[in-house]
Short mmCIF file of C-alpha atoms in Angstrom, two decimals:
data_model
loop_
_atom_site.label_atom_id
_atom_site.label_comp_id
_atom_site.label_asym_id
_atom_site.label_seq_id
_atom_site.Cartn_x
_atom_site.Cartn_y
_atom_site.Cartn_z
CA PHE L 1 102.01 130.17 66.09
CA LEU L 2 105.01 128.64 67.84
CA THR L 3 103.02 128.22 71.05
CA LEU L 4 100.27 126.41 69.18
CA THR L 5 102.60 124.18 67.16
CA CYS L 6 104.59 123.34 70.27
CA LEU L 7 101.36 122.25 71.99
CA VAL L 8 100.46 120.10 68.98
CA HIS L 9 103.89 118.52 69.05
CA VAL L 10 103.76 117.75 72.77
CA LEU L 11 100.36 116.12 72.28
CA SER L 12 101.78 114.06 69.43
CA LEU L 13 104.29 112.55 71.85
CA SER L 14 101.54 110.73 73.72
CA SER L 15 100.23 109.21 70.49
CA GLY L 16 103.65 108.02 69.41
CA ARG L 17 103.91 110.30 66.35
CA ILE L 18 107.45 111.56 66.78
CA ASN L 19 108.79 114.11 64.30
CA THR L 20 112.29 112.94 63.47
CA GLU L 21 113.39 116.48 62.66
CA LEU L 22 112.85 117.64 66.24
CA TYR L 23 114.62 117.44 69.60
CA THR L 24 118.18 117.59 68.37
CA GLU L 25 120.46 120.28 67.13
CA ASN L 26 120.60 119.98 63.35
CA GLU L 27 123.24 121.20 60.98
CA LYS L 28 122.12 123.04 57.82
CA TYR L 29 120.87 120.88 55.00
CA SER L 30 123.10 120.72 51.97
CA GLN L 31 120.09 121.54 49.77
CA LYS L 32 119.91 125.37 49.68
CA PRO L 33 116.10 125.62 49.25
CA PHE L 34 115.63 124.06 52.67
CA GLN L 35 118.07 126.20 54.66
CA LYS L 36 115.48 128.75 55.79
CA LEU L 37 112.97 126.03 56.64
CA GLN L 38 115.66 124.22 58.60
CA THR L 39 116.41 127.35 60.66
CA LEU L 40 112.74 127.62 61.60
CA ARG L 41 112.68 123.94 62.51
CA VAL L 42 115.66 124.33 64.82
CA GLN L 43 114.00 127.28 66.56
CA HIS L 44 110.78 125.31 66.82
CA SER L 45 112.68 122.28 68.10
CA THR L 46 114.39 124.30 70.81
CA MET L 47 111.11 125.69 72.14
CA CYS L 48 109.36 122.32 72.04
CA GLN L 49 112.30 120.61 73.65
CA LYS L 50 112.11 122.95 76.62
CA ALA L 51 108.39 122.35 76.92
CA ALA L 52 108.43 118.57 76.52
CA VAL L 53 111.66 117.56 78.26
CA LYS L 54 111.83 119.22 81.65
CA HIS L 55 115.44 118.46 82.49
CA PRO L 56 118.35 120.90 82.94
CA SER L 57 120.49 118.93 80.45
CA SER L 58 117.89 118.30 77.76
CA GLN L 59 119.78 120.37 75.19
CA MET L 60 122.29 118.47 73.09
CA PRO L 61 125.83 119.46 74.16
CA PRO L 62 127.59 121.76 71.69
CA CYS L 63 130.11 120.50 69.15
CA ASP L 64 132.57 122.73 67.31
CA TYR L 65 133.19 120.20 64.55
CA LYS L 66 131.43 120.95 61.27
CA PRO L 67 130.83 117.95 58.99
CA ASP L 68 131.06 118.12 55.23
CA SER L 69 127.82 118.55 53.33
CA TYR L 70 126.65 115.25 51.93
CA GLN L 71 126.75 115.21 48.13
CA GLY L 72 126.08 111.53 47.39
CA MET L 73 123.10 109.40 46.42
CA SER L 74 119.65 110.17 47.74
CA LYS L 75 118.37 108.22 50.73
CA GLU L 76 115.77 106.63 48.51
CA ARG L 77 118.41 105.34 46.10
CA LEU L 78 120.65 104.10 48.91
CA LEU L 79 117.78 102.16 50.43
CA GLU L 80 116.74 100.79 47.04
CA ILE L 81 120.24 99.41 46.39
CA ARG L 82 120.43 98.03 49.92
CA LYS L 83 117.18 96.12 49.37
CA GLN L 84 117.93 94.93 45.84
CA ASN L 85 121.67 94.27 45.74
CA CYS L 86 122.76 93.62 49.31
CA HIS L 87 122.00 90.29 50.95
CA PRO L 88 118.58 90.29 52.68
CA MET L 89 120.40 89.84 55.98
CA THR L 90 121.67 93.40 55.57
CA MET L 91 118.12 94.71 55.76
CA LYS L 92 117.20 92.31 58.55
CA VAL L 93 119.84 93.78 60.85
CA THR L 94 119.11 97.40 59.88
CA TYR L 95 118.07 99.36 62.97
CA TYR L 96 114.94 101.54 63.17
CA ARG L 97 111.72 101.78 61.17
CA GLN L 98 113.21 104.81 59.43
CA PRO L 99 116.89 103.85 59.10
CA VAL L 100 119.64 106.26 60.05
CA PHE L 101 121.76 107.21 57.01
CA ILE L 102 125.18 107.94 58.52
CA HIS L 103 127.49 110.29 56.63
CA GLN L 104 130.26 111.39 58.97
CA GLY L 105 131.60 110.92 62.48
CA HIS L 106 133.77 112.80 64.94
CA MET L 107 134.57 111.52 68.43
CA GLN L 108 131.23 110.69 70.14
CA TRP L 109 129.16 112.29 67.37
CA LEU L 110 127.61 111.04 64.14
CA TRP L 111 125.88 113.02 61.39
CA ASP L 112 123.37 111.69 58.93
CA VAL L 113 123.15 112.67 55.25
CA ASP L 114 120.73 115.51 56.13
CA GLY L 115 123.15 117.02 58.63
CA LYS L 116 121.32 115.87 61.75
CA ARG L 117 123.65 115.17 64.66
CA TYR L 118 123.43 112.16 66.98
CA LEU L 119 125.15 111.27 70.23
CA ASP L 120 126.50 107.79 69.55
CA LEU L 121 126.16 105.57 72.62
CA PHE L 122 126.63 102.28 70.79
CA ALA L 123 129.93 102.95 69.00
CA GLY L 124 129.36 100.57 66.10
CA VAL L 125 128.57 97.81 68.62
CA ALA L 126 131.21 98.70 71.25
CA THR L 127 133.85 99.04 68.55
CA VAL L 128 134.79 102.73 68.25
CA SER L 129 136.88 102.83 71.39
CA VAL L 130 138.62 106.21 71.37
CA GLY L 131 136.17 108.17 69.20
CA HIS L 132 135.06 108.39 65.58
CA CYS L 133 137.90 109.63 63.37
CA HIS L 134 140.02 110.56 66.39
CA PRO L 135 142.58 113.05 65.01
CA ARG L 136 145.56 111.22 66.51
CA VAL L 137 144.44 107.86 65.12
CA ASN L 138 143.61 109.44 61.76
CA GLU L 139 147.10 110.89 61.61
CA ALA L 140 148.67 107.48 62.30
CA ALA L 141 146.52 105.86 59.61
CA VAL L 142 147.32 108.47 56.97
CA LYS L 143 151.03 108.36 57.79
CA GLN L 144 151.10 104.58 57.37
CA LEU L 145 148.98 104.68 54.20
CA LYS L 146 151.54 106.99 52.62
CA HIS L 147 154.35 104.65 53.59
CA LEU L 148 153.10 101.06 53.14
CA TRP L 149 149.53 99.85 52.74
CA HIS L 150 150.00 96.15 52.82
CA THR L 151 152.44 93.32 53.01
CA THR L 152 151.94 90.00 54.74
CA ALA L 153 153.69 88.37 57.67
CA ILE L 154 155.96 86.45 55.26
CA TYR L 155 158.07 89.62 55.32
CA ILE L 156 159.23 91.40 58.44
CA HIS L 157 157.84 94.89 58.63
CA PRO L 158 158.16 96.94 61.84
CA GLN L 159 154.49 97.45 62.59
CA ILE L 160 153.68 93.88 63.70
CA GLN L 161 156.61 93.66 66.09
CA GLU L 162 156.08 97.17 67.46
CA TYR L 163 152.42 96.51 68.16
CA ALA L 164 152.91 93.01 69.60
CA GLU L 165 155.47 94.32 72.08
CA LYS L 166 153.21 97.19 73.12
CA LEU L 167 150.15 94.94 73.48
CA VAL L 168 151.77 92.23 75.61
CA SER L 169 153.23 94.87 77.92
CA LEU L 170 149.63 95.47 79.03
CA LEU L 171 148.97 91.80 79.84
CA PRO L 172 150.18 89.76 82.83
CA GLU L 173 152.72 86.97 82.58
CA PRO L 174 152.75 84.46 80.95
CA LEU L 175 150.45 85.94 78.24
CA LYS L 176 153.17 87.03 75.84
CA VAL L 177 152.53 85.37 72.44
CA VAL L 178 150.37 87.24 69.90
CA TYR L 179 148.65 86.06 66.72
CA LEU L 180 146.86 88.81 64.78
CA THR L 181 143.59 88.19 62.93
CA ASN L 182 140.90 90.24 61.19
CA SER L 183 137.93 89.81 63.54
CA GLY L 184 136.72 88.49 66.88
CA SER L 185 135.07 85.48 65.25
CA GLU L 186 138.36 84.54 63.65
CA ALA L 187 140.24 85.05 66.91
CA ASN L 188 137.83 82.80 68.82
CA ASP L 189 137.88 80.22 66.03
CA LEU L 190 141.67 80.11 66.28
CA ALA L 191 141.54 79.96 70.09
CA MET L 192 139.35 76.84 69.88
CA LEU L 193 141.91 75.16 67.61
CA MET L 194 144.84 76.10 69.84
CA ALA L 195 143.04 74.86 72.97
CA ARG L 196 142.29 71.49 71.40
CA LEU L 197 145.82 71.07 70.06
CA HIS L 198 147.41 71.96 73.39
CA THR L 199 145.19 69.85 75.66
CA GLY L 200 144.57 66.93 73.33
CA ASN L 201 140.92 67.23 74.37
CA TYR L 202 137.93 68.32 72.34
CA ASP L 203 134.95 69.55 74.37
CA ILE L 204 134.51 73.26 75.11
CA ILE L 205 132.10 74.93 77.54
CA THR L 206 130.47 78.36 77.32
CA LEU L 207 127.68 80.14 79.17
CA ARG L 208 124.11 80.30 77.94
CA GLY L 209 123.29 83.61 76.31
CA SER L 210 126.88 84.12 75.20
CA TYR L 211 128.02 85.37 71.81
CA HIS L 212 131.50 84.43 70.61
CA GLY L 213 131.19 84.79 66.84
CA GLY L 214 129.36 83.75 63.71
CA SER L 215 131.82 81.45 61.91
CA PRO L 216 130.86 77.76 61.53
CA MET L 217 133.16 76.86 64.44
CA THR L 218 132.23 79.70 66.79
CA MET L 219 128.51 79.21 66.19
CA GLY L 220 128.89 76.31 68.60
CA LEU L 221 130.27 78.65 71.24
CA THR L 222 127.48 81.14 70.67
CA SER L 223 124.50 80.20 72.83
CA ARG L 224 121.70 82.17 71.21
CA THR L 225 119.02 80.69 68.96
CA ASP L 226 118.87 83.76 66.71
CA TYR L 227 122.42 83.05 65.55
CA LYS L 228 121.87 79.36 64.89
CA TYR L 229 121.14 77.63 61.58
CA PRO L 230 119.91 74.05 60.99
CA VAL L 231 123.32 72.87 59.82
CA ALA L 232 126.08 70.92 61.50
CA SER L 233 128.45 73.31 63.28
CA GLY L 234 130.44 73.78 66.44
CA PHE L 235 130.85 70.12 67.38
CA GLY L 236 131.95 69.53 70.96
CA CYS L 237 130.58 72.81 72.31
CA HIS L 238 128.32 72.80 75.39
CA ASN L 239 126.51 75.54 77.30
CA THR L 240 126.11 75.73 81.05
CA MET L 241 123.66 77.89 83.00
CA CYS L 242 124.47 81.58 82.88
CA PRO L 243 124.85 82.93 86.43
CA ASP L 244 122.56 85.90 85.78
CA VAL L 245 121.76 87.27 89.22
CA PHE L 246 118.77 89.28 87.96
CA ARG L 247 116.94 86.95 85.55
CA GLY L 248 118.52 83.68 86.64
CA VAL L 249 117.21 81.24 89.21
CA TRP L 250 119.44 82.59 91.99
CA GLY L 251 120.82 86.01 92.77
CA GLY L 252 120.59 88.94 95.10
CA SER L 253 121.57 92.47 95.97
CA HIS L 254 125.23 91.82 96.83
CA CYS L 255 126.31 89.45 94.06
CA ARG L 256 128.08 91.40 91.39
CA ASP L 257 130.99 93.77 90.93
CA SER L 258 129.00 96.81 89.82
CA PRO L 259 128.18 100.25 91.23
CA VAL L 260 124.52 99.20 90.95
CA GLN L 261 123.16 95.95 92.34
CA THR L 262 120.03 94.04 91.41
CA ILE L 263 116.79 94.81 93.24
CA ARG L 264 116.40 91.15 94.27
CA GLU L 265 116.69 90.53 97.99
CA CYS L 266 119.79 88.75 99.24
CA ASN L 267 120.02 86.82 102.51
CA CYS L 268 123.66 85.82 102.18
CA SER L 269 126.02 86.25 105.09
CA ALA L 270 128.91 88.69 104.78
CA GLY L 271 131.52 87.48 102.31
CA HIS L 272 129.48 84.50 101.15
CA CYS L 273 127.30 84.28 98.04
CA GLN L 274 124.71 81.52 97.99
CA ALA L 275 123.85 82.26 94.35
CA ASN L 276 127.45 81.64 93.34
CA ASP L 277 127.37 78.26 95.10
CA ARG L 278 124.23 77.25 93.21
CA TYR L 279 125.57 78.24 89.80
CA ILE L 280 128.85 76.44 90.45
CA GLU L 281 126.81 73.36 91.36
CA GLN L 282 125.18 73.58 87.93
CA LEU L 283 128.62 73.65 86.31
CA LYS L 284 129.71 70.63 88.35
CA GLU L 285 126.56 68.81 87.25
CA MET L 286 127.51 69.47 83.64
CA PHE L 287 130.92 67.94 84.31
CA ASP L 288 129.22 64.89 85.80
CA THR L 289 126.65 64.40 83.03
CA THR L 290 127.47 66.13 79.75
CA VAL L 291 131.17 66.20 78.90
CA PRO L 292 134.06 63.71 79.08
CA HIS L 293 136.32 63.61 82.12
CA ARG L 294 138.82 65.77 80.24
CA ILE L 295 137.86 68.95 78.35
CA ALA L 296 139.67 71.40 76.11
CA ALA L 297 138.52 74.81 77.32
CA PHE L 298 136.05 77.17 78.91
CA PHE L 299 135.14 80.38 77.04
CA GLY L 300 133.71 83.30 78.99
CA GLU L 301 133.18 87.03 78.52
CA PRO L 302 134.00 88.94 81.72
CA ILE L 303 130.66 90.69 81.16
CA GLN L 304 128.33 89.28 78.53
CA GLY L 305 127.99 91.74 75.66
CA VAL L 306 125.30 90.69 73.20
CA GLY L 307 123.68 88.84 76.09
CA GLY L 308 122.80 92.21 77.61
CA ALA L 309 125.73 93.27 79.85
CA VAL L 310 125.07 90.29 82.14
CA GLN L 311 127.32 90.14 85.19
CA TYR L 312 128.06 87.10 87.33
CA PRO L 313 128.56 86.65 91.07
CA LYS L 314 131.95 88.02 92.09
CA ASN L 315 133.77 84.70 92.49
CA TYR L 316 132.03 82.72 89.76
CA LEU L 317 134.75 82.94 87.09
CA LYS L 318 137.50 82.36 89.65
CA GLU L 319 135.92 79.11 90.84
CA THR L 320 135.04 78.10 87.28
CA TYR L 321 138.65 78.53 86.15
CA LYS L 322 139.79 76.25 88.98
CA LEU L 323 137.28 73.52 88.03
CA VAL L 324 138.08 73.76 84.32
CA ARG L 325 141.81 73.39 84.93
CA GLU L 326 141.17 70.36 87.11
CA LYS L 327 139.44 68.83 84.08
CA GLY L 328 142.49 69.43 81.89
CA GLY L 329 141.06 72.46 80.11
CA ILE L 330 142.39 75.96 79.55
CA CYS L 331 140.49 79.16 80.35
CA ILE L 332 139.83 81.67 77.59
CA ALA L 333 138.71 85.26 78.24
CA ASP L 334 136.75 86.78 75.36
CA GLU L 335 137.65 90.46 75.72
CA VAL L 336 136.18 91.54 72.38
CA GLN L 337 133.78 93.94 74.13
CA THR L 338 135.25 94.37 77.62
CA GLY L 339 138.91 95.01 76.81
CA PHE L 340 141.00 98.15 76.38
CA GLY L 341 139.82 100.00 79.48
CA ARG L 342 136.08 99.97 78.79
CA THR L 343 135.14 98.60 82.23
CA GLY L 344 136.97 101.51 83.89
CA SER L 345 138.38 99.73 86.92
CA HIS L 346 140.85 97.67 84.86
CA PHE L 347 142.33 97.58 81.38
CA TRP L 348 141.01 94.03 80.86
CA GLY L 349 137.67 92.74 82.04
CA PHE L 350 139.17 89.55 83.49
CA GLN L 351 141.24 91.60 85.94
CA GLY L 352 138.02 92.60 87.70
CA HIS L 353 137.46 88.92 88.54
CA ASP L 354 140.95 88.43 90.03
CA ILE L 355 141.87 85.78 87.45
CA ILE L 356 144.52 85.24 84.81
CA PRO L 357 143.26 83.35 81.76
CA ASP L 358 145.39 81.04 79.64
CA MET L 359 144.33 82.83 76.49
CA VAL L 360 142.74 86.19 75.66
CA THR L 361 140.85 86.99 72.46
CA MET L 362 140.16 90.55 71.37
CA ALA L 363 138.81 92.62 68.46
CA LYS L 364 136.36 95.56 68.03
CA GLY L 365 137.94 98.38 70.06
CA ILE L 366 141.44 97.05 69.41
CA ALA L 367 141.73 99.29 66.33
CA ASN L 368 138.86 101.74 66.82
CA GLY L 369 136.75 100.09 64.13
CA PHE L 370 139.47 99.13 61.64
CA PRO L 371 139.11 95.36 60.98
CA MET L 372 141.47 93.63 63.39
CA GLY L 373 141.52 90.95 66.05
CA ALA L 374 144.08 89.09 68.14
CA VAL L 375 144.75 85.98 70.19
CA VAL L 376 147.24 86.30 73.04
CA THR L 377 148.38 83.20 74.88
CA THR L 378 151.37 81.52 76.48
CA GLU L 379 154.39 80.10 74.73
CA GLU L 380 153.46 76.61 75.92
CA ILE L 381 149.94 76.76 74.49
CA ALA L 382 151.13 78.34 71.23
CA ARG L 383 153.79 75.69 70.57
CA PRO L 384 151.60 72.81 69.22
CA PHE L 385 149.94 75.22 66.77
CA GLY L 386 153.35 75.82 65.23
CA LYS L 387 153.67 72.16 64.19
CA GLY L 388 151.28 72.79 61.31
CA LEU L 389 150.98 75.78 58.98
CA HIS L 390 148.47 78.58 59.40
CA PHE L 391 148.59 81.70 57.24
CA ASN L 392 146.47 84.83 57.35
CA THR L 393 146.92 87.24 54.43
CA PHE L 394 145.62 90.32 56.21
CA GLY L 395 146.45 89.53 59.86
CA GLY L 396 149.08 91.99 61.02
CA ASN L 397 148.43 94.36 58.12
CA PRO L 398 150.72 97.42 58.49
CA VAL L 399 147.83 99.90 58.50
CA ALA L 400 145.87 97.85 61.06
CA CYS L 401 148.92 97.61 63.34
CA ALA L 402 149.69 101.33 63.05
CA ILE L 403 146.10 102.20 63.93
CA ALA L 404 145.96 99.71 66.83
CA SER L 405 149.24 101.06 68.20
CA SER L 406 147.87 104.61 68.05
CA VAL L 407 144.72 103.44 69.85
CA LEU L 408 146.82 102.18 72.78
CA ASP L 409 148.67 105.49 72.92
CA THR L 410 145.42 107.45 72.76
CA ILE L 411 143.78 105.45 75.57
CA ALA L 412 146.75 106.31 77.80
CA GLU L 413 147.22 109.93 76.71
CA ASP L 414 143.51 110.83 76.85
CA ARG L 415 143.07 108.92 80.14
CA LEU L 416 140.11 107.09 78.64
CA GLN L 417 140.11 104.23 81.14
CA GLU L 418 139.72 106.77 83.93
CA ASN L 419 136.97 108.49 81.93
CA CYS L 420 135.14 105.18 81.60
CA ALA L 421 135.24 104.74 85.36
CA MET L 422 134.06 108.28 86.10
CA VAL L 423 131.38 108.80 83.43
CA GLY L 424 130.30 105.15 83.50
CA THR L 425 129.76 105.11 87.25
CA TYR L 426 127.81 108.36 87.00
CA LEU L 427 125.63 106.94 84.23
CA LEU L 428 124.96 103.74 86.15
CA THR L 429 123.96 105.52 89.35
CA GLU L 430 121.69 107.96 87.48
CA LEU L 431 120.11 105.14 85.47
CA ALA L 432 119.42 103.37 88.76
CA LYS L 433 117.31 106.40 89.74
CA LEU L 434 115.29 105.89 86.56
CA ARG L 435 114.94 102.22 87.49
CA ASP L 436 113.40 103.29 90.79
CA LYS L 437 111.14 105.76 88.97
CA TYR L 438 109.79 103.45 86.26
CA GLU L 439 108.08 100.10 86.73
CA ILE L 440 109.36 98.94 83.33
CA ILE L 441 113.07 99.10 84.21
CA GLY L 442 113.94 95.85 85.93
CA ASP L 443 117.71 96.06 86.18
CA VAL L 444 120.62 98.43 85.60
CA ARG L 445 124.05 96.83 85.54
CA GLY L 446 127.58 96.97 84.22
CA LYS L 447 130.94 98.58 84.85
CA GLY L 448 132.48 101.60 83.23
CA LEU L 449 130.97 102.18 79.81
CA GLN L 450 129.71 98.60 79.43
CA ILE L 451 126.12 99.13 80.57
CA GLY L 452 122.84 97.26 80.27
CA VAL L 453 119.32 98.43 81.12
CA GLU L 454 116.93 95.47 81.25
CA MET L 455 113.29 96.29 80.51
CA VAL L 456 110.34 94.40 81.99
CA THR L 457 106.56 94.58 81.88
CA ASP L 458 106.63 95.02 85.66
CA LYS L 459 109.07 94.46 88.49
CA ALA L 460 106.95 91.77 90.15
CA SER L 461 106.96 89.33 87.23
CA CYS L 462 110.22 90.51 85.56
CA LYS L 463 108.66 89.37 82.28
CA PRO L 464 110.66 90.85 79.37
CA LEU L 465 109.18 93.98 77.84
CA SER L 466 107.68 93.15 74.44
CA PRO L 467 109.64 93.80 71.23
CA GLU L 468 106.98 96.30 70.17
CA ALA L 469 107.35 98.29 73.38
CA MET L 470 111.15 98.14 73.18
CA ALA L 471 110.91 99.48 69.63
CA GLU L 472 108.80 102.45 70.73
CA ILE L 473 111.34 103.54 73.34
CA PHE L 474 114.22 102.78 70.97
CA GLU L 475 112.71 104.90 68.20
CA ASP L 476 111.91 107.81 70.52
CA THR L 477 115.46 107.85 71.84
CA LYS L 478 116.82 107.97 68.31
CA ASP L 479 114.39 110.70 67.24
CA MET L 480 115.59 112.83 70.13
CA GLY L 481 119.19 112.46 68.99
CA VAL L 482 120.74 109.47 70.80
CA LEU L 483 121.76 106.11 69.33
CA ILE L 484 121.81 103.10 71.66
CA GLY L 485 121.80 99.33 71.12
CA LYS L 486 119.71 96.32 72.08
CA GLY L 487 120.60 92.88 73.38
CA GLY L 488 119.56 90.08 75.69
CA ILE L 489 118.09 86.71 74.78
CA TYR L 490 114.67 88.29 74.25
CA GLY L 491 115.96 91.63 72.96
CA GLN L 492 114.84 93.11 76.27
CA THR L 493 118.01 94.99 77.24
CA PHE L 494 119.17 98.39 76.06
CA ARG L 495 122.93 98.36 75.59
CA ILE L 496 124.96 101.52 76.26
CA LYS L 497 128.53 101.14 75.05
CA PRO L 498 129.69 104.50 73.68
CA PRO L 499 133.05 105.75 72.49
CA MET L 500 135.13 106.03 75.64
CA CYS L 501 135.56 109.79 75.16
CA ILE L 502 132.01 110.80 76.14
CA THR L 503 131.58 113.46 78.82
CA LYS L 504 129.30 113.96 81.82
CA ASP L 505 127.37 116.54 79.78
CA ASP L 506 126.77 113.88 77.13
CA ALA L 507 125.60 111.52 79.84
CA ASP L 508 123.16 114.12 81.17
CA PHE L 509 121.75 114.69 77.70
CA PHE L 510 121.21 110.97 77.22
CA LEU L 511 119.59 110.64 80.64
CA ALA L 512 117.16 113.45 79.81
CA VAL L 513 116.32 111.90 76.44
CA PHE L 514 115.93 108.38 77.83
CA ASP L 515 113.79 109.66 80.70
CA GLN L 516 111.50 111.40 78.21
CA ALA L 517 111.33 108.33 75.94
CA LEU L 518 110.31 106.21 78.93
CA GLN L 519 107.72 108.77 79.99
CA ASN L 520 106.35 108.91 76.43
CA TYR L 521 105.88 105.15 76.46
CA MET L 522 104.25 105.13 79.90
CA ASP L 523 101.85 107.88 78.84
CA ARG L 524 100.85 105.93 75.74
CA ARG L 525 100.50 102.72 77.74
#
């Protein structure tokens, strides 16, 4: 019987009918009548997994943590409320045809309400930095909750000062002044205001394909049509060509600071990048045609996040900073996704470009998913902002600061930056082998655990893989127990940005699953 059903299941892979109960280790259902059935399913899953995924690491790595049994609303009721009472946008951004109903998390693992376990390689959009419900961070949060939940910055409580001192110790001089916010959008919004006040100029430049927030001000910085509305917003913001060495006009196989280079040929001489020269020329043309002689700022992510882990030629940001400063502007590094050791080689993404920005914005991983953001700048740039009055009720909240402080300690004590470098480099090099194996993988790029896999119809045209095809691979990967993200202007890039605690065994499991999902799609195609 098992041999027959396994054969039926393998055949169903080629037709796209994936059984969501299979391929992953499942915990027992909370409903007692289904416990015996679940045991049979796990046994069945194990046999089918061995037959369908011929890879030594195709079994999900073990986990000693046992989640609580879910006792809440049914999935049907949760979905009904989500559709009826939550804003329609909530459903629009819901991943997967059959949504994942998350119940509990521990480190790199998530469990749904049925007890099914997933390897989380998206970390709440690159936000859970040290691991879901990390015991050390949990302990810091509970300790602070028992002592003081909330008071504002109008009173002096130790947590703000303790965290600010710890944070700036990790940044180079003269970046020593901190203003705490609740999100990355708010941090970037505030950075725009500070830049304009300090320089006396108004215009701000970003790269095409960038994402810097969804507030009315930062929508101007964000260069993606999907995030735009037909209303006045973001005055004075301009976008220059993104120096994407894979999809852009120029680029080659020696351009970027990554363990894996693009497959495009490069004829540059040693130590000289022609692509960089061309993209800088585009920026200079913008200065000559689009903006006033004096500008306020340049915003740039060290590696584009939502844009699909896009990396630039090695010297692009360094030369851009020089040109921007000549125009009277300041340089702002958006470290919302690249900061806190995620790139592996450095604690901050900008350090990999051999630059020091005038201002750094951060959020997401700063507090492991607790709502928090920050702007760090120089005393000189901060001074004009102090001539007015700006007050944030929740910025610098005692619980947020205690959690963020614990996150910094955990990154150091668990050697997570080093782990990002080791596991991330391994993942990138192994994904590059899949790129060479499959015609539909156009590019593998990134640093540390900030990784993008760009999908194409074929390597010759580099035309983005269709949304329908992306969805097939995306769904298969989820059904086999791994959660990843999507990005890129056309939604053509898989984004891999896990909690920084993942292991090589986790990476091998993902590689086996992703390989099988790609093969499933190719067989169907």
